[in-house]
Amino acid sequence: MIQHLRQLPLALCCAIAVMQAAPSNPRAVPNRAPLQKNKFNPLPLGAIEPRGWLRQQLEAQAHGLSGHLDEFWKDVGDNSGWLGGTGESWERGPYYLDGLLPLAYQLGDSALIAKAKRWVDWTLDHQRADGQIGPASNDDWWPRMVMLKVLTQYAEATADARVVPLMTRYFQYELGSLPKRPLRDWGRYRWHDNLYTVLWLYNRTGDRKLLELARMLHEQGYDWQAQFARFRYTAKTSKAVLSERRGGMPSDEAMQTHGVNNAMALKASPLWYLLTGRAEDRAALDRQLEQLDKYHGLPNGMFSGDEHLAGTDPSQGIELCAVVEEMFSLEQDFAVFGDALLADRLEKVTFNALPATLSNDMWSHQYDQQPNQIACTRARRQWSTNGDDSNMFGLQPNFGCCTANLHQGWPKFVSSLWMATDDEGLVVTAYAPNRLRTIAGGAGVEIEETTDYPFRDEVRFTLHLAKPAKFPLTLRIPSWTAGTTVKVNHQSKQLPAAGCVLPDGQSPATQHCAVDRAFYRIDRTWRNNDEVTIHFEAKPRVTHWFHNAATFERGPLVFALPLDAEWKEVKNYAQKSSDWELTPTKKWNYAVQLPPANAECGVSVAETPEGAVPFDQAHPRLTMQVSGRELDGWTMVQNSAGAVPVSPVSANGTTTPLKLVPYGAAKLRITSFPFVAEPASCASNSLRSQR
Ligand SMILES: [Zn+2]
């Protein structure tokens, strides 16, 4: 009887929750013929709600710049051209909305929804008779590409019937206008962002004219595939090339080496593949990533771009806009191809490069972050072209694009945590705490995903259904895991190391393993309160980068030596928006000892209690201890850590323990270390992983 009483309110609450599922239509919209099918279909904005540490992160964002920027930064203030005013009328309003709008709906924050809706309403209410949208003061295609991305998210969250007709009329106008007024400069290099919303609309209306427009955008847009087929930007971009301007605009070389353009372009071939189905269009993405990794890859998951491709030295920077744009590209790429390595990469960028470049309270951000970042001060550094304040934390260091564009990072990651499969099932793209409400197997389903991943190694899914439903639930197995255990209602299944396609119930030993198809599929009839847990075995690992330098990683997290930054406020703008200089209070020039080969020692990992801020240097949720020795010859050059000496190096000082924290928590840090030839001793400092 007592049990009954306990269960009743739960069942009632969940049935109601399923009925109240947001958004109004929580189903994914599959691609319409003749487009290729996506491997996985994105779910509409609102289907996934952040929970746990991820909600803390989004709430910090709402209480920080994202929730207040319009109150004091005039570029997104009341006089914006995108609100009918005479102020900024180009990309900043749309950029801001592209993050503010999903943030508002995911938090269900009515004040933020009202802020965002005002902008959307202005665009919806002011379409010209010929179909054009946006401020009359310019006719640039580029900022409109961004506002269209905002409108698609708004339509998904609200089903507002005005969006589809407005977009239809706009694309008719664009199709008629492009022959006379073709894509140019930014729009020409970012045509795929336009293609993205054209395909979104085609899947909803089936209007064949949209496919004609898609082909025209491809024809007029820059050929990124050709750039990477014969990649000639294999070193830090030279200032001479970058200083040229043509007709007031950056030169073609400047556009082609532009970090943000390259991050956005990571979705060009996958989206174009949907029209062609050609193997070359699929292979082009791998080639693009491989070349960027090889010549410009950084240990935080990104490539360098400060403002242009800058080689693999970890003292080079990467712009915040490029971080959030690469995330959005990878989210689309994973939907199209379903390659698990793309989602591994997405997690690496999201859990490292994104939090590292934002302050804990989300009131300040950098323009450029460096993996080896020993001071964030106004000073001349070795950037390809950026200014002296580029790595300071502030309102608009270097330039205001990131101030407007940073907001989309976390919310779009939330939107992509789950996707739908063609057989009415669901797949986990990336792991983080959330609640999903959607339709699967023909029934309303709510899945509570409880976890402190990436700081912990276990994820629990609890399913709530008003009635039993049969559908496949597919879990992504990250490539780094040394072993995986899945439990369905407490019954264990041991999986081998990553990379194996394992239909439920089949023996791992007989399966073909391939790292690009690492999924575990559970196809069964699900009942209310069914529970699935997945446990990964994340072992510390060492990866090698510029000059053979060593970086410590574990699971999707990169670890760095924090330099205990002292924050000095140099200017306050309004509210809590200030510019800050960060200087180190600790030595940074150490060479590390690597763990001995084939031994699980030399590095120890400790779980620490949760603080209020997920990526906080004062309360890191996970720490790693390694050992190192001071390396006097490694000094500061041009206000950054000098080039990492080629490893192995000799350093004869005393061996000291070094406590590393997640990269995203260490605002000043060393991430890529030289190492000494002699490996760490297993006996010296309690080196086994602590749980
Ligand atoms: Zn930017």
XYZ file of C-alpha atoms and ligand atoms in Angstrom:
692
model
C 0.000 0.000 0.000
C 2.788 2.373 0.948
C 4.551 1.503 -2.258
C 1.377 2.289 -4.210
C 1.058 5.667 -2.612
C 4.665 6.443 -3.438
C 4.321 5.414 -7.027
C 1.056 7.132 -7.798
C 2.170 10.759 -7.714
C 5.247 9.883 -9.792
C 3.212 8.170 -12.480
C 0.761 11.063 -12.490
C 3.505 13.665 -12.693
C 5.212 11.942 -15.585
C 2.084 11.348 -17.588
C 1.326 15.050 -17.228
C 4.882 15.967 -18.141
C 4.650 13.904 -21.313
C 1.372 15.573 -22.241
C 2.922 18.990 -21.678
C 5.929 18.116 -23.801
C 7.530 21.185 -25.306
C 7.843 22.191 -28.087
C 4.394 21.957 -29.665
C 5.628 19.318 -32.128
C 8.505 17.486 -30.482
C 9.258 15.234 -33.478
C 12.287 15.507 -35.731
C 11.602 16.432 -39.359
C 13.405 13.993 -41.679
C 14.930 15.027 -44.998
C 12.522 15.005 -47.914
C 13.371 13.288 -51.228
C 15.355 13.728 -53.373
C 17.670 14.838 -50.549
C 19.824 12.129 -49.021
C 18.623 10.943 -45.659
C 20.429 12.220 -42.617
C 21.964 9.467 -40.566
C 20.329 11.127 -37.551
C 17.695 13.864 -37.436
C 18.064 16.874 -35.121
C 15.223 17.395 -32.650
C 13.378 20.710 -32.466
C 14.409 23.459 -30.074
C 12.735 22.845 -26.721
C 12.717 19.040 -26.840
C 15.882 18.953 -24.706
C 16.102 20.811 -21.446
C 19.456 21.261 -19.664
C 19.758 19.806 -16.169
C 22.455 19.490 -13.517
C 25.768 21.185 -14.219
C 24.684 22.037 -17.768
C 21.720 24.011 -16.446
C 24.064 25.835 -14.031
C 26.140 26.779 -17.064
C 23.143 28.114 -19.013
C 21.793 29.951 -15.975
C 25.182 31.626 -15.511
C 24.911 32.664 -19.143
C 21.409 34.071 -18.616
C 22.595 36.019 -15.567
C 25.697 37.198 -17.446
C 26.302 38.872 -20.795
C 23.661 36.891 -22.704
C 20.814 38.039 -20.487
C 21.945 41.659 -20.176
C 24.019 42.658 -23.210
C 21.153 44.515 -24.889
C 20.796 46.740 -21.801
C 24.121 48.521 -22.304
C 25.913 47.468 -25.526
C 24.489 49.674 -28.228
C 25.256 47.274 -31.080
C 22.379 45.082 -29.867
C 20.455 47.894 -28.174
C 17.137 49.547 -29.001
C 18.562 51.422 -31.980
C 19.665 48.270 -33.840
C 18.693 48.208 -37.490
C 17.159 44.799 -36.746
C 14.665 46.609 -34.488
C 13.959 49.332 -37.047
C 16.553 51.777 -35.678
C 19.470 53.519 -37.328
C 22.245 51.764 -35.379
C 24.192 48.601 -36.162
C 22.388 46.899 -39.019
C 24.723 44.079 -40.034
C 25.534 40.809 -38.224
C 25.519 41.718 -34.532
C 21.773 41.666 -33.876
C 21.281 38.308 -35.657
C 24.399 36.820 -34.007
C 23.083 37.781 -30.555
C 19.639 36.322 -31.263
C 21.113 33.067 -32.607
C 22.183 32.341 -29.020
C 19.738 34.366 -26.922
C 16.672 32.732 -28.469
C 17.572 29.071 -27.820
C 18.907 29.997 -24.361
C 15.581 31.662 -23.505
C 13.430 28.724 -24.621
C 15.660 26.042 -23.072
C 15.517 27.755 -19.694
C 11.822 28.567 -20.135
C 12.763 32.082 -19.006
C 9.820 34.336 -19.875
C 11.804 37.573 -19.556
C 14.451 36.338 -21.986
C 11.798 34.931 -24.316
C 10.187 38.407 -24.405
C 13.572 39.984 -25.194
C 14.220 37.573 -28.053
C 10.692 37.672 -29.433
C 10.816 41.439 -29.909
C 13.564 41.002 -32.524
C 11.863 38.067 -34.207
C 8.590 40.009 -34.385
C 10.296 42.992 -35.984
C 11.723 40.790 -38.745
C 8.425 38.953 -39.224
C 6.438 42.207 -39.313
C 8.711 44.120 -41.696
C 9.166 41.922 -44.740
C 9.251 44.042 -47.889
C 6.733 43.445 -50.671
C 9.487 41.887 -52.810
C 10.365 39.404 -50.051
C 13.519 41.056 -48.683
C 13.936 41.011 -44.895
C 16.017 42.991 -42.413
C 17.258 46.578 -42.247
C 16.762 48.622 -45.420
C 20.141 50.299 -44.963
C 22.049 47.342 -46.424
C 21.284 44.448 -48.723
C 24.168 42.164 -47.704
C 23.168 38.487 -47.911
C 25.414 37.485 -44.979
C 23.603 38.861 -41.864
C 20.317 37.537 -43.245
C 21.799 34.025 -43.319
C 22.196 34.326 -39.544
C 18.709 35.746 -38.925
C 17.227 32.845 -40.922
C 18.926 30.416 -38.500
C 17.230 32.313 -35.665
C 13.833 32.028 -37.369
C 14.123 28.262 -37.865
C 14.782 27.762 -34.150
C 11.933 30.098 -33.241
C 9.535 28.192 -35.525
C 10.548 24.884 -33.941
C 9.995 26.179 -30.427
C 6.695 27.942 -31.070
C 5.187 26.651 -34.358
C 4.496 30.327 -35.187
C 2.716 30.087 -38.545
C 4.308 33.291 -39.860
C 7.812 31.869 -40.270
C 7.408 29.402 -43.149
C 5.588 31.875 -45.475
C 8.126 34.613 -44.699
C 11.051 32.319 -45.447
C 9.332 31.086 -48.625
C 8.925 34.654 -49.897
C 12.483 35.574 -48.900
C 14.002 32.619 -50.742
C 11.898 33.414 -53.835
C 13.355 36.921 -53.680
C 16.864 35.524 -53.225
C 16.485 33.092 -56.143
C 15.372 35.968 -58.375
C 18.081 38.350 -57.158
C 21.238 36.214 -56.982
C 21.849 36.165 -60.757
C 22.021 39.994 -60.756
C 23.459 40.474 -57.292
C 25.575 37.396 -56.574
C 27.077 36.336 -53.235
C 30.138 38.372 -52.361
C 32.775 38.612 -49.610
C 31.508 37.134 -46.310
C 28.348 35.679 -47.839
C 30.321 34.004 -50.620
C 32.612 32.296 -48.097
C 29.686 31.365 -45.803
C 27.117 30.237 -48.403
C 26.563 26.950 -46.527
C 24.907 28.861 -43.668
C 22.342 30.001 -46.236
C 22.028 26.462 -47.629
C 21.312 25.177 -44.103
C 18.060 27.141 -43.778
C 17.059 26.527 -47.420
C 17.167 22.778 -46.696
C 15.312 23.272 -43.397
C 12.477 24.941 -45.311
C 12.502 22.405 -48.154
C 11.981 19.595 -45.643
C 8.861 21.374 -44.429
C 7.322 22.556 -47.706
C 8.765 20.385 -50.504
C 8.993 23.466 -52.748
C 11.344 22.369 -55.578
C 12.382 25.975 -56.233
C 14.361 25.727 -53.008
C 16.568 23.025 -54.522
C 17.247 25.368 -57.438
C 18.275 28.026 -54.927
C 20.477 25.487 -53.108
C 22.336 24.754 -56.348
C 22.748 28.445 -57.097
C 24.246 29.077 -53.651
C 26.708 26.247 -54.242
C 27.590 27.594 -57.669
C 28.205 31.138 -56.413
C 29.771 30.123 -53.102
C 33.467 29.595 -52.483
C 34.759 26.104 -53.293
C 36.072 24.931 -49.905
C 36.591 21.425 -51.238
C 39.092 22.695 -53.790
C 40.931 24.617 -51.062
C 41.492 21.443 -49.062
C 42.069 19.137 -52.036
C 45.249 21.140 -52.711
C 45.821 22.791 -49.361
C 48.445 25.483 -49.600
C 47.971 27.192 -46.210
C 50.235 24.816 -44.341
C 52.031 27.332 -42.106
C 51.229 30.429 -40.087
C 49.633 32.911 -42.481
C 52.050 35.680 -43.397
C 51.286 39.294 -42.528
C 52.154 40.370 -46.071
C 49.354 38.272 -47.529
C 46.922 39.478 -44.911
C 47.609 43.178 -45.224
C 46.376 43.302 -48.810
C 42.856 44.567 -49.247
C 40.829 44.558 -52.414
C 38.056 47.073 -52.904
C 37.932 47.793 -49.162
C 37.467 44.112 -48.340
C 39.989 41.555 -47.092
C 41.873 39.744 -49.868
C 40.783 36.274 -51.007
C 43.735 34.777 -49.138
C 42.600 36.535 -45.970
C 39.071 35.126 -46.387
C 40.381 31.630 -47.118
C 42.634 31.537 -44.059
C 40.107 33.257 -41.782
C 39.591 31.112 -38.671
C 35.843 31.683 -38.344
C 35.242 31.132 -42.068
C 37.082 27.815 -41.782
C 35.042 26.763 -38.740
C 31.765 27.599 -40.482
C 32.942 25.839 -43.653
C 33.172 22.520 -41.826
C 29.495 22.061 -42.683
C 29.787 23.008 -46.390
C 30.504 19.552 -47.822
C 28.135 17.600 -45.520
C 25.190 19.881 -46.355
C 26.025 19.804 -50.064
C 26.268 15.991 -49.849
C 22.551 15.947 -49.010
C 21.887 17.121 -52.583
C 24.431 14.927 -54.345
C 24.998 11.753 -52.332
C 28.511 11.731 -53.834
C 31.254 9.866 -51.976
C 33.648 12.777 -52.731
C 31.391 15.188 -50.871
C 31.414 12.874 -47.903
C 35.178 12.337 -47.986
C 35.791 16.088 -48.258
C 34.945 16.698 -44.596
C 37.501 14.127 -43.423
C 40.109 15.748 -45.643
C 39.255 19.228 -44.333
C 39.544 18.142 -40.681
C 42.705 16.158 -41.340
C 44.465 19.127 -42.990
C 43.395 21.571 -40.289
C 44.568 19.112 -37.598
C 47.872 18.452 -39.303
C 48.925 22.016 -40.009
C 46.998 24.064 -37.432
C 45.693 21.619 -34.789
C 45.768 22.640 -31.118
C 45.377 20.371 -28.071
C 42.073 22.014 -27.006
C 40.191 20.390 -29.901
C 40.394 23.420 -32.196
C 42.718 24.658 -34.922
C 44.536 27.989 -34.626
C 43.061 31.194 -36.052
C 44.131 34.534 -34.568
C 42.583 35.948 -36.864
C 43.979 33.616 -39.495
C 45.343 30.077 -39.581
C 48.469 30.250 -37.443
C 50.177 26.847 -37.239
C 50.389 24.388 -34.348
C 52.367 26.369 -31.750
C 50.223 26.262 -28.561
C 50.971 29.944 -27.927
C 48.916 30.838 -31.009
C 45.265 31.647 -30.446
C 41.828 30.652 -31.601
C 38.920 33.061 -31.718
C 35.762 32.450 -29.673
C 33.541 32.847 -32.778
C 35.465 29.960 -34.364
C 34.857 27.785 -31.291
C 31.067 28.214 -31.333
C 30.906 27.967 -35.132
C 32.956 24.760 -35.209
C 30.588 23.324 -32.597
C 27.551 24.189 -34.740
C 29.229 22.725 -37.836
C 30.103 19.475 -36.034
C 26.525 19.187 -34.753
C 25.239 19.361 -38.346
C 27.964 17.057 -39.655
C 27.130 14.411 -37.074
C 23.457 14.593 -38.070
C 24.294 14.055 -41.748
C 26.933 11.308 -41.478
C 26.464 9.868 -37.977
C 30.220 9.439 -37.579
C 30.878 9.018 -33.838
C 34.305 10.633 -34.143
C 32.599 13.903 -35.076
C 30.702 13.765 -31.789
C 33.934 12.931 -29.912
C 35.396 16.075 -31.438
C 32.281 18.088 -30.560
C 32.587 17.023 -26.906
C 36.280 17.908 -26.859
C 35.670 21.443 -28.154
C 32.611 21.954 -25.924
C 34.125 20.699 -22.670
C 37.487 22.425 -23.169
C 37.815 25.304 -25.634
C 34.376 26.791 -24.873
C 34.479 27.150 -21.060
C 38.171 28.143 -21.139
C 37.485 31.349 -23.014
C 34.560 32.572 -20.874
C 34.774 33.777 -17.276
C 32.976 31.698 -14.625
C 30.178 34.262 -14.342
C 29.892 34.587 -18.141
C 30.274 38.373 -17.865
C 33.537 38.452 -19.808
C 35.164 36.545 -22.644
C 38.310 36.492 -24.717
C 38.686 37.031 -28.409
C 41.650 34.618 -28.659
C 42.531 31.827 -26.243
C 45.921 30.096 -26.183
C 46.491 26.510 -25.017
C 49.688 27.747 -23.387
C 48.465 31.027 -21.920
C 50.732 32.587 -19.326
C 49.256 36.106 -19.201
C 46.150 37.849 -20.547
C 47.308 41.439 -20.733
C 47.278 44.287 -23.209
C 50.573 43.567 -24.953
C 52.005 42.772 -28.356
C 51.820 39.028 -29.101
C 52.626 36.802 -32.046
C 49.082 36.764 -33.505
C 48.742 36.577 -37.271
C 46.869 39.909 -37.288
C 44.905 40.430 -34.057
C 45.350 43.374 -31.675
C 47.121 43.721 -28.343
C 44.029 43.148 -26.185
C 42.924 39.925 -27.945
C 43.469 37.499 -25.065
C 42.153 39.790 -22.313
C 38.846 38.868 -20.697
C 36.347 41.646 -21.299
C 33.349 43.074 -23.099
C 34.775 43.310 -26.608
C 38.489 42.589 -26.636
C 39.955 43.140 -30.113
C 36.564 43.347 -31.913
C 32.899 42.898 -31.011
C 31.961 39.910 -33.193
C 32.519 37.384 -30.395
C 30.577 39.611 -27.971
C 27.575 39.149 -30.242
C 28.196 35.546 -31.333
C 29.336 33.717 -28.178
C 25.778 33.052 -26.960
C 24.981 30.166 -29.343
C 27.672 27.775 -28.012
C 26.042 26.151 -24.983
C 22.378 26.343 -26.135
C 22.999 24.700 -29.511
C 25.029 22.003 -27.789
C 21.963 21.350 -25.591
C 19.779 21.156 -28.722
C 22.083 18.490 -30.171
C 22.512 16.159 -27.185
C 19.958 13.771 -28.686
C 18.863 13.072 -32.249
C 16.179 10.869 -33.770
C 16.705 7.823 -35.981
C 14.636 6.926 -39.029
C 13.167 3.901 -37.256
C 11.407 5.987 -34.583
C 14.340 5.639 -32.195
C 16.728 7.944 -30.396
C 20.495 8.338 -30.341
C 22.773 10.066 -27.837
C 25.063 12.500 -29.670
C 26.908 13.833 -26.643
C 26.619 13.091 -22.933
C 25.557 15.749 -20.417
C 22.697 16.055 -17.922
C 19.360 16.853 -19.568
C 15.713 15.914 -19.875
C 14.421 14.908 -23.290
C 10.741 15.009 -24.187
C 9.818 13.686 -27.606
C 7.947 10.997 -29.516
C 9.621 7.610 -30.007
C 8.054 4.345 -31.113
C 4.857 6.316 -31.670
C 4.517 7.324 -28.030
C 5.325 10.309 -25.843
C 8.608 9.652 -24.063
C 10.479 11.509 -21.394
C 14.075 10.552 -20.659
C 15.898 11.971 -17.669
C 19.643 11.767 -18.257
C 21.449 12.075 -14.932
C 25.208 12.461 -14.915
C 28.191 14.588 -14.008
C 29.927 13.545 -17.232
C 32.528 14.662 -18.356
C 33.722 14.959 -14.726
C 32.418 11.472 -13.907
C 32.249 8.327 -16.019
C 28.701 7.092 -15.551
C 25.459 8.212 -17.187
C 21.981 7.090 -16.126
C 18.872 7.278 -18.290
C 15.446 6.912 -16.690
C 12.553 6.528 -19.105
C 9.076 7.806 -18.363
C 6.271 6.639 -20.611
C 2.507 6.834 -20.218
C 2.298 3.435 -21.986
C 4.921 0.896 -23.138
C 6.610 1.693 -26.453
C 9.033 -0.226 -28.659
C 11.941 1.736 -30.129
C 15.722 1.507 -30.390
C 17.818 3.579 -28.003
C 21.358 3.998 -29.342
C 24.293 5.017 -27.193
C 27.464 6.496 -28.660
C 30.647 4.843 -27.432
C 33.486 7.400 -27.321
C 36.707 6.350 -29.021
C 38.822 6.948 -25.883
C 37.073 4.505 -23.566
C 39.101 1.469 -22.537
C 35.941 -0.476 -21.786
C 32.226 0.125 -21.471
C 29.530 -1.460 -19.330
C 25.864 -0.984 -20.123
C 23.130 -1.988 -17.688
C 19.495 -2.263 -18.688
C 17.332 -2.434 -15.552
C 20.447 -3.459 -13.618
C 21.374 -6.316 -15.969
C 24.945 -5.881 -17.100
C 26.398 -6.135 -20.588
C 30.126 -5.758 -20.998
C 31.226 -4.043 -24.176
C 34.723 -4.148 -25.577
C 36.811 -1.063 -26.267
C 35.273 1.540 -28.540
C 34.623 1.119 -32.180
C 32.356 -1.880 -32.332
C 28.879 -2.054 -33.755
C 27.016 -4.264 -31.355
C 23.363 -5.021 -31.930
C 21.805 -5.871 -28.593
C 22.401 -9.432 -27.481
C 25.243 -10.274 -29.865
C 28.581 -11.414 -28.635
C 31.255 -8.715 -28.829
C 33.910 -11.179 -29.934
C 32.267 -11.817 -33.284
C 31.664 -8.215 -34.212
C 33.565 -6.138 -36.685
C 35.032 -3.085 -35.016
C 35.424 0.270 -36.719
C 36.052 3.525 -34.905
C 33.705 5.460 -37.147
C 30.682 3.369 -36.202
C 30.847 3.208 -32.446
C 27.298 2.784 -31.243
C 25.434 0.427 -28.936
C 21.812 -0.105 -29.864
C 19.162 -1.368 -27.457
C 15.953 -2.274 -29.274
C 13.181 -3.298 -26.914
C 9.785 -2.447 -25.546
C 10.360 0.224 -22.930
C 8.172 0.621 -19.865
C 7.756 3.410 -17.362
C 10.769 3.784 -15.045
C 13.040 1.559 -17.135
C 16.611 2.484 -16.465
C 19.776 2.283 -18.552
C 23.226 3.107 -17.247
C 26.429 3.323 -19.186
C 29.845 3.370 -17.576
C 33.025 4.279 -19.427
C 36.541 3.429 -18.446
C 38.420 6.698 -18.856
C 42.138 6.339 -18.375
C 44.628 9.206 -18.370
C 46.427 9.386 -21.694
C 49.200 11.459 -23.209
C 48.885 12.998 -26.664
C 51.720 14.644 -28.601
C 51.606 17.995 -30.376
C 53.886 20.817 -31.575
C 57.578 19.923 -31.085
C 56.470 16.559 -29.666
C 55.067 18.335 -26.579
C 52.901 16.259 -24.258
C 49.296 16.992 -23.292
C 47.418 15.020 -20.648
C 43.856 14.008 -21.424
C 41.231 11.843 -19.798
C 37.897 11.049 -21.416
C 36.797 14.163 -23.327
C 38.701 16.453 -20.938
C 42.090 18.015 -21.588
C 44.106 18.846 -18.459
C 46.302 21.881 -17.860
C 48.573 23.268 -15.170
C 46.719 26.271 -13.674
C 48.875 29.339 -13.015
C 46.522 30.829 -10.381
C 45.634 33.989 -12.246
C 45.361 37.308 -10.470
C 42.435 39.226 -12.014
C 42.889 43.006 -12.283
C 39.902 45.062 -13.401
C 41.038 47.683 -15.900
C 37.712 49.117 -17.022
C 34.046 48.751 -16.088
C 31.407 49.383 -18.757
C 28.116 48.732 -16.973
C 26.677 46.267 -14.481
C 29.266 43.474 -14.108
C 30.775 43.984 -17.563
C 34.462 44.807 -17.230
C 37.793 44.307 -18.944
C 40.317 42.281 -16.971
C 44.036 41.604 -17.138
C 45.210 38.234 -15.809
C 48.728 37.673 -14.556
C 50.209 34.445 -13.180
C 51.131 33.928 -9.549
C 52.928 30.640 -10.192
C 55.840 29.365 -12.255
C 54.845 27.896 -15.570
C 58.006 26.571 -17.219
C 58.084 22.896 -16.319
C 59.058 19.811 -18.241
C 56.934 16.816 -17.238
C 57.719 13.170 -16.723
C 55.603 10.863 -18.810
C 54.069 7.728 -17.346
C 56.132 4.627 -18.103
C 55.018 2.777 -21.248
C 52.344 0.115 -20.689
C 52.039 0.898 -16.991
C 49.037 2.356 -15.237
C 51.030 4.633 -12.996
C 52.848 7.929 -13.130
C 49.593 9.889 -13.292
C 46.888 9.940 -10.639
C 43.352 11.223 -10.966
C 41.141 12.383 -8.079
C 37.454 13.195 -8.083
C 36.674 16.261 -6.003
C 33.315 17.479 -4.667
C 31.143 19.604 -6.920
C 31.232 23.382 -6.595
C 28.625 25.809 -7.870
C 30.530 26.464 -11.105
C 31.187 23.488 -13.396
C 34.547 24.657 -14.755
C 36.079 26.414 -11.756
C 39.756 26.502 -10.964
C 39.050 27.023 -7.252
C 36.836 23.920 -7.122
C 37.821 21.653 -10.027
C 35.630 18.549 -10.201
C 38.508 16.378 -11.317
C 42.248 16.800 -10.821
C 45.235 14.974 -12.242
C 48.628 14.756 -10.626
C 51.778 14.398 -12.693
C 55.400 15.180 -11.920
C 57.719 17.710 -13.509
C 60.945 19.682 -13.213
C 61.613 23.355 -13.814
C 63.047 24.082 -17.232
C 64.957 27.383 -17.018
C 65.649 27.599 -20.723
C 61.931 27.852 -21.576
C 61.140 31.549 -21.275
C 58.590 34.169 -22.221
C 58.853 35.457 -25.801
C 56.708 38.362 -27.001
C 54.562 38.145 -23.842
C 53.622 34.498 -24.417
C 55.270 31.215 -23.507
C 58.107 30.804 -25.997
C 57.962 27.910 -28.446
C 57.893 24.648 -26.460
C 61.420 23.163 -26.624
C 61.578 20.004 -28.735
C 61.104 16.928 -26.536
C 62.644 15.008 -24.950
C 64.536 17.721 -23.064
C 66.986 17.576 -20.182
C 66.017 19.202 -16.909
C 68.036 18.379 -13.849
C 66.094 20.167 -11.099
C 64.141 18.525 -8.313
C 61.091 16.545 -9.345
C 57.908 18.171 -8.026
C 54.282 17.089 -8.193
C 52.109 19.197 -10.536
C 48.341 19.297 -10.007
C 46.472 19.693 -13.281
C 42.816 20.735 -13.625
C 40.376 20.596 -16.552
C 41.546 22.971 -19.292
C 38.250 24.878 -19.233
C 38.784 25.759 -15.556
C 42.349 27.082 -15.878
C 42.209 30.593 -17.303
C 46.009 30.864 -17.215
C 47.679 27.543 -17.941
C 50.211 25.318 -19.610
C 48.596 22.566 -21.666
C 51.450 21.385 -23.903
C 54.577 20.480 -21.958
C 58.066 19.490 -22.983
C 58.966 16.167 -21.362
C 62.150 14.647 -19.996
C 63.435 11.337 -21.299
C 63.230 9.566 -17.950
C 59.664 8.369 -17.261
C 57.899 8.938 -13.951
C 58.534 6.449 -11.200
C 55.640 4.196 -10.301
C 56.739 4.006 -6.701
C 57.264 7.664 -5.883
C 53.926 9.353 -5.398
C 50.832 7.164 -4.976
C 50.232 7.117 -8.646
C 47.324 4.801 -9.226
C 44.026 6.347 -10.141
C 41.977 7.196 -7.091
C 38.264 6.791 -7.179
Zn 34.559 36.758 -33.130
